[in-house]
Coordinates of N, CA, C and O in Angstrom, one line a residue:
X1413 N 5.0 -4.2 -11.4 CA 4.7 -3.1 -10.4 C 4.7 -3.6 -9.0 O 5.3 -2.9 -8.2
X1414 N 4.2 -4.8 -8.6 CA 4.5 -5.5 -7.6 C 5.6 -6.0 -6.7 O 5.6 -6.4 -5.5
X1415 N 6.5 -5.8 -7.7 CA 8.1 -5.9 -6.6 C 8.5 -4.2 -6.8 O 9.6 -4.2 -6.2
X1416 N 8.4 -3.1 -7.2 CA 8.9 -2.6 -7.4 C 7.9 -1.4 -5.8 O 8.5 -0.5 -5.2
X1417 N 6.8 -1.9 -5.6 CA 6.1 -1.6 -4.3 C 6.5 -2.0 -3.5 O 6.8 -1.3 -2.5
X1418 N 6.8 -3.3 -3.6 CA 7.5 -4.4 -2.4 C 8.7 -3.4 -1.8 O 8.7 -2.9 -0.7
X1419 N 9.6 -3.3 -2.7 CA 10.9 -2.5 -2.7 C 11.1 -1.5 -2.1 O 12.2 -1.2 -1.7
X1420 N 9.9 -0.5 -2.0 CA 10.0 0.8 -1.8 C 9.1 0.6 -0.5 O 9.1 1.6 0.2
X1421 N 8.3 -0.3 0.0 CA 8.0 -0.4 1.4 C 8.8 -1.3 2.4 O 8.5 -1.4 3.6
X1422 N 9.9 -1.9 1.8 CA 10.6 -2.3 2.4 C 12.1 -1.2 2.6 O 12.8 -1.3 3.6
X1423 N 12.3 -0.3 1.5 CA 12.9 0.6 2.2 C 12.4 1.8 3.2 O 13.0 2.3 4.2
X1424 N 11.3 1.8 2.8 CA 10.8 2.9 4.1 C 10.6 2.1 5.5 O 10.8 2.5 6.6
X1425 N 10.4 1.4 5.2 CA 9.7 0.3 6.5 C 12.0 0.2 7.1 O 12.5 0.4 8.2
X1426 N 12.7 0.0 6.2 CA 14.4 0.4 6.5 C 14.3 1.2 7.3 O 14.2 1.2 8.6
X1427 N 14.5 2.4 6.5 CA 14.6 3.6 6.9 C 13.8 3.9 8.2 O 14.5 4.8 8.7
X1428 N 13.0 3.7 9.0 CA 12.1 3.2 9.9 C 13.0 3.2 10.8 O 13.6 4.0 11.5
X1429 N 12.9 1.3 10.7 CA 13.5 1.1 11.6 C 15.5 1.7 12.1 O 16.2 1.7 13.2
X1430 N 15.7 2.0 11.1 CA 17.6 2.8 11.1 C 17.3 4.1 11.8 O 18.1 4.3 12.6
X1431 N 16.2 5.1 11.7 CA 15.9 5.9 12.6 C 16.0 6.3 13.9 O 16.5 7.1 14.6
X1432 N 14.7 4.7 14.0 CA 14.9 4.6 15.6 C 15.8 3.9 16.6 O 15.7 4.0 17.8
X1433 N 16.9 3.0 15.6 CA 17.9 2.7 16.0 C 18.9 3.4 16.3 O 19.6 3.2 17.3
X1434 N 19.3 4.7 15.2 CA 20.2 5.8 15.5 C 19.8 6.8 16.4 O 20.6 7.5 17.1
X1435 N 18.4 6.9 16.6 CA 17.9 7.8 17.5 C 18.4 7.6 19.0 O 19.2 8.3 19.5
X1436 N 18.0 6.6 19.6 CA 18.1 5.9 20.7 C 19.0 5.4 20.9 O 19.2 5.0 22.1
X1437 N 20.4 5.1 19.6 CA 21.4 4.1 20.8 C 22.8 5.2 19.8 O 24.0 4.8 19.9
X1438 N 22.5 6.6 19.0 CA 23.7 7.2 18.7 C 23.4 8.8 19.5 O 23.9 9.3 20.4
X1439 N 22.4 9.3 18.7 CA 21.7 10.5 18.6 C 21.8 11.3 20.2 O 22.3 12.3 20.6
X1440 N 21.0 10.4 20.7 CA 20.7 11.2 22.4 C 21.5 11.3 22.9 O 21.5 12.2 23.7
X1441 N 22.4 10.6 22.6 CA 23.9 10.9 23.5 C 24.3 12.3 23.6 O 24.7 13.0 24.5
X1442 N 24.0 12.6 22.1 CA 24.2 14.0 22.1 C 23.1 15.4 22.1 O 23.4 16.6 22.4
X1443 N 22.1 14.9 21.8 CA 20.8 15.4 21.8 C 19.5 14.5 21.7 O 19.1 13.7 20.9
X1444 N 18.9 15.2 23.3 CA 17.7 14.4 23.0 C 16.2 14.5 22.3 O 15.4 13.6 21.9
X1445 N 16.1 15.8 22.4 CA 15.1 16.4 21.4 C 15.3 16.2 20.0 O 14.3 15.9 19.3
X1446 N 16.4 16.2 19.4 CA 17.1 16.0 17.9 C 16.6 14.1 18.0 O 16.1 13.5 17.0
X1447 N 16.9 13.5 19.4 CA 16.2 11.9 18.7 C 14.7 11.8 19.0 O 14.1 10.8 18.6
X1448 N 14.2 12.6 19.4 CA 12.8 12.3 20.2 C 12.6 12.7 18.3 O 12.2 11.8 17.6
X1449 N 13.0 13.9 17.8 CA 12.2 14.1 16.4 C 12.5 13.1 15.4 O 11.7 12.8 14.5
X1450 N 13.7 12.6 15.4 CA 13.7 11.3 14.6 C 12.9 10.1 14.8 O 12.6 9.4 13.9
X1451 N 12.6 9.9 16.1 CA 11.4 9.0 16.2 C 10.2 9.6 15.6 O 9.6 8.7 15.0
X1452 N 9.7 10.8 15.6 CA 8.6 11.3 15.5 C 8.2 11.2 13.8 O 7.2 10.8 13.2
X1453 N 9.5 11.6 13.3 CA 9.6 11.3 11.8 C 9.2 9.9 11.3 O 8.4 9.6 10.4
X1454 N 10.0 9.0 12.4 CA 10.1 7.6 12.0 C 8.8 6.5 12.0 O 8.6 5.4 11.5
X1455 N 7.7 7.5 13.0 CA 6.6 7.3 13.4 C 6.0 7.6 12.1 O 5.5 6.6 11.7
X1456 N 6.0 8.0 11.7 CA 4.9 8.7 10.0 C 5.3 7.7 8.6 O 4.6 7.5 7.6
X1457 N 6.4 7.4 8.9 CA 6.3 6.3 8.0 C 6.1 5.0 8.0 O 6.8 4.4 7.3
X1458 N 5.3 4.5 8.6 CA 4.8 2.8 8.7 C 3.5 2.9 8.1 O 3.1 2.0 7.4
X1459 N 2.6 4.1 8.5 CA 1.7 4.3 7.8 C 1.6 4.8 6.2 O 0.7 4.7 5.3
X1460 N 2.4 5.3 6.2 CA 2.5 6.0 4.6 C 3.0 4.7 4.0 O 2.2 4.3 3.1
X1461 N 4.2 3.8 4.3 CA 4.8 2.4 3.3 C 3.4 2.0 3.2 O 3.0 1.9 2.0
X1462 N 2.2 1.8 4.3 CA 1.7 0.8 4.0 C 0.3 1.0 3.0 O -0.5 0.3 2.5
X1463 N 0.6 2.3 3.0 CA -0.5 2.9 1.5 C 0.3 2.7 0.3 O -0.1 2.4 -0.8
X1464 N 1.5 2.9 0.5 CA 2.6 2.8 -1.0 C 2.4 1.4 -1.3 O 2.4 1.2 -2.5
X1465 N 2.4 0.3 -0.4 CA 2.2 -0.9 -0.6 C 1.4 -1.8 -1.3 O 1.5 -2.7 -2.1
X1466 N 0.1 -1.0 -0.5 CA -1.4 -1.4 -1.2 C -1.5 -0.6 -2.0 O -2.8 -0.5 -2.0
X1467 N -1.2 0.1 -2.7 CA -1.7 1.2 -3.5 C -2.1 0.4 -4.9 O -1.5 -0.6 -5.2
X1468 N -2.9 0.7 -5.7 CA -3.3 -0.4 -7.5 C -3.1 0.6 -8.3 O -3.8 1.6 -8.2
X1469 N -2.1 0.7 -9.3 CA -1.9 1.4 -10.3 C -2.8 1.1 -11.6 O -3.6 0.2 -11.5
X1470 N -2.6 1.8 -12.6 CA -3.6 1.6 -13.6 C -3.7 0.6 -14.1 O -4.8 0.3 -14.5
X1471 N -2.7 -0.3 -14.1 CA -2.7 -1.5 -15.2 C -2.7 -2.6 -13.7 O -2.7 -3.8 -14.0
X1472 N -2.8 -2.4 -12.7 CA -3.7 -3.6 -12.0 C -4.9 -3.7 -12.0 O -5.4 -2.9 -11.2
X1473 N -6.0 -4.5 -12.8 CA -7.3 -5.0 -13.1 C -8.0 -6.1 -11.8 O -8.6 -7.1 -12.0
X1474 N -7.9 -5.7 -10.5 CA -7.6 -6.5 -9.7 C -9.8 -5.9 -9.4 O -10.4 -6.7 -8.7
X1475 N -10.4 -5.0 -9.8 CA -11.9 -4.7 -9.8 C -12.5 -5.4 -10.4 O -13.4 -6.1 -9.9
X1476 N -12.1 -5.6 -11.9 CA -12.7 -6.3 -12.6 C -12.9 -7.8 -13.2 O -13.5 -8.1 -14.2
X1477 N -12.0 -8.8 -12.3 CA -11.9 -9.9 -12.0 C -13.2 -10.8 -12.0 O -14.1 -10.4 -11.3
X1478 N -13.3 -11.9 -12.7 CA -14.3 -12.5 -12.3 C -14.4 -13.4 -11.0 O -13.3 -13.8 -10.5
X1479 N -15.3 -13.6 -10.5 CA -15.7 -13.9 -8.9 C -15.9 -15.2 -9.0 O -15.7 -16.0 -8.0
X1480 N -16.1 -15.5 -10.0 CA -16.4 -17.2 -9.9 C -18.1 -17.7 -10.1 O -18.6 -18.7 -10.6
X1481 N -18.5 -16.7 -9.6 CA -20.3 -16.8 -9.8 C -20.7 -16.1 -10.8 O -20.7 -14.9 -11.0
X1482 N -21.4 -17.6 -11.8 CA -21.8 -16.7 -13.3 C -22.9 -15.9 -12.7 O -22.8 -14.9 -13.4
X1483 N -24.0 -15.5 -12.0 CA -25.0 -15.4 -12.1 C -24.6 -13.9 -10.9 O -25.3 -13.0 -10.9
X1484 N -24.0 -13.9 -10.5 CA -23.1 -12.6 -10.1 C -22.5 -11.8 -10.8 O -22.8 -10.6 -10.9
X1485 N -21.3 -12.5 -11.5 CA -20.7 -11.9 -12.5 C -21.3 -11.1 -13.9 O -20.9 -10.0 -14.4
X1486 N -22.5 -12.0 -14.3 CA -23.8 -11.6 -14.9 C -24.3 -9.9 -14.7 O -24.5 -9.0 -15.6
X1487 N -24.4 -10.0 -13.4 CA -25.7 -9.2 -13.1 C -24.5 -7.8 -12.9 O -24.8 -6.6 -13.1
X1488 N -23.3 -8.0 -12.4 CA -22.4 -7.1 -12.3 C -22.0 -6.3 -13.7 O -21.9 -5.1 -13.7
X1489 N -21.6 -7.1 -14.7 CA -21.8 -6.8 -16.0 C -22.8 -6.4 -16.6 O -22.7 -5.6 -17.5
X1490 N -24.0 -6.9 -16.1 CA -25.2 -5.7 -16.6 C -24.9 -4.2 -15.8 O -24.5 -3.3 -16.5
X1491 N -25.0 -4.1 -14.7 CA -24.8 -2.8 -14.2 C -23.3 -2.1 -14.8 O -23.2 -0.9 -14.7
X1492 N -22.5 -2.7 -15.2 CA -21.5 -2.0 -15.8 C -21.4 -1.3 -16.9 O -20.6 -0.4 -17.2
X1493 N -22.6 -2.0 -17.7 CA -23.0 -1.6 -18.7 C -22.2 -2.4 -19.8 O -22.0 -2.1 -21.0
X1494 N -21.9 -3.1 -19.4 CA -20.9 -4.5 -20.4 C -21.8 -5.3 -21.2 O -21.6 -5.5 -22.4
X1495 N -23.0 -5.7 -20.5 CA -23.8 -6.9 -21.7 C -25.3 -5.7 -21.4 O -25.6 -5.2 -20.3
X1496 N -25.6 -5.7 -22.4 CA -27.4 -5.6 -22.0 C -28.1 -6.6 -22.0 O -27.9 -7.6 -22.7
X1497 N -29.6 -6.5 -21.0 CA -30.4 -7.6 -20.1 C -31.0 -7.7 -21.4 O -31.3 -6.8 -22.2
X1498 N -31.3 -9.7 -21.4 CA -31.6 -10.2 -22.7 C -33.4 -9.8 -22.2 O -34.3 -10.0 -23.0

């Protein structure tokens, strides 16, 4: 699932930047309101890739990781309801 995120924020984060490339050095030539909205477009996705990016799908277990500290991990698992307090 991790390259396949990778992948799809590296095309949008593309797509991005080819926008504002076309906007600015093809587009205006002939219209500049038509590139001012392709920037505007191009603007809304850097924030969107970068939720597509972080995003944790079902089968990433990345909550329930042990921490390293038994006596944390312990007490976390009692509240989880995983072991009951001896």
């Amino acid at each position: 699932m991790y390259a396949r995120r990778r992948r799809m924020y590296f095309a949008m984060m593309g797509t991005c930047v080819t926008l504002f490339v076309l906007a600015w050095g093809v587009v205006r030539l002939w219209s500049i309101p038509v590139a001012v909205g392709m920037c505007v477009v191009a603007m809304v996705i850097p924030p969107l890739a970068a939720m597509v990016a972080n995003r944790r799908g079902p089968e990433d277990r990345w909550w329930d990781d042990p921490s390293g500290d038994p006596k944390s991990d312990e007490w976390w698992d009692e509240l989880d309801g995983k072991r009951r307090p001896r």
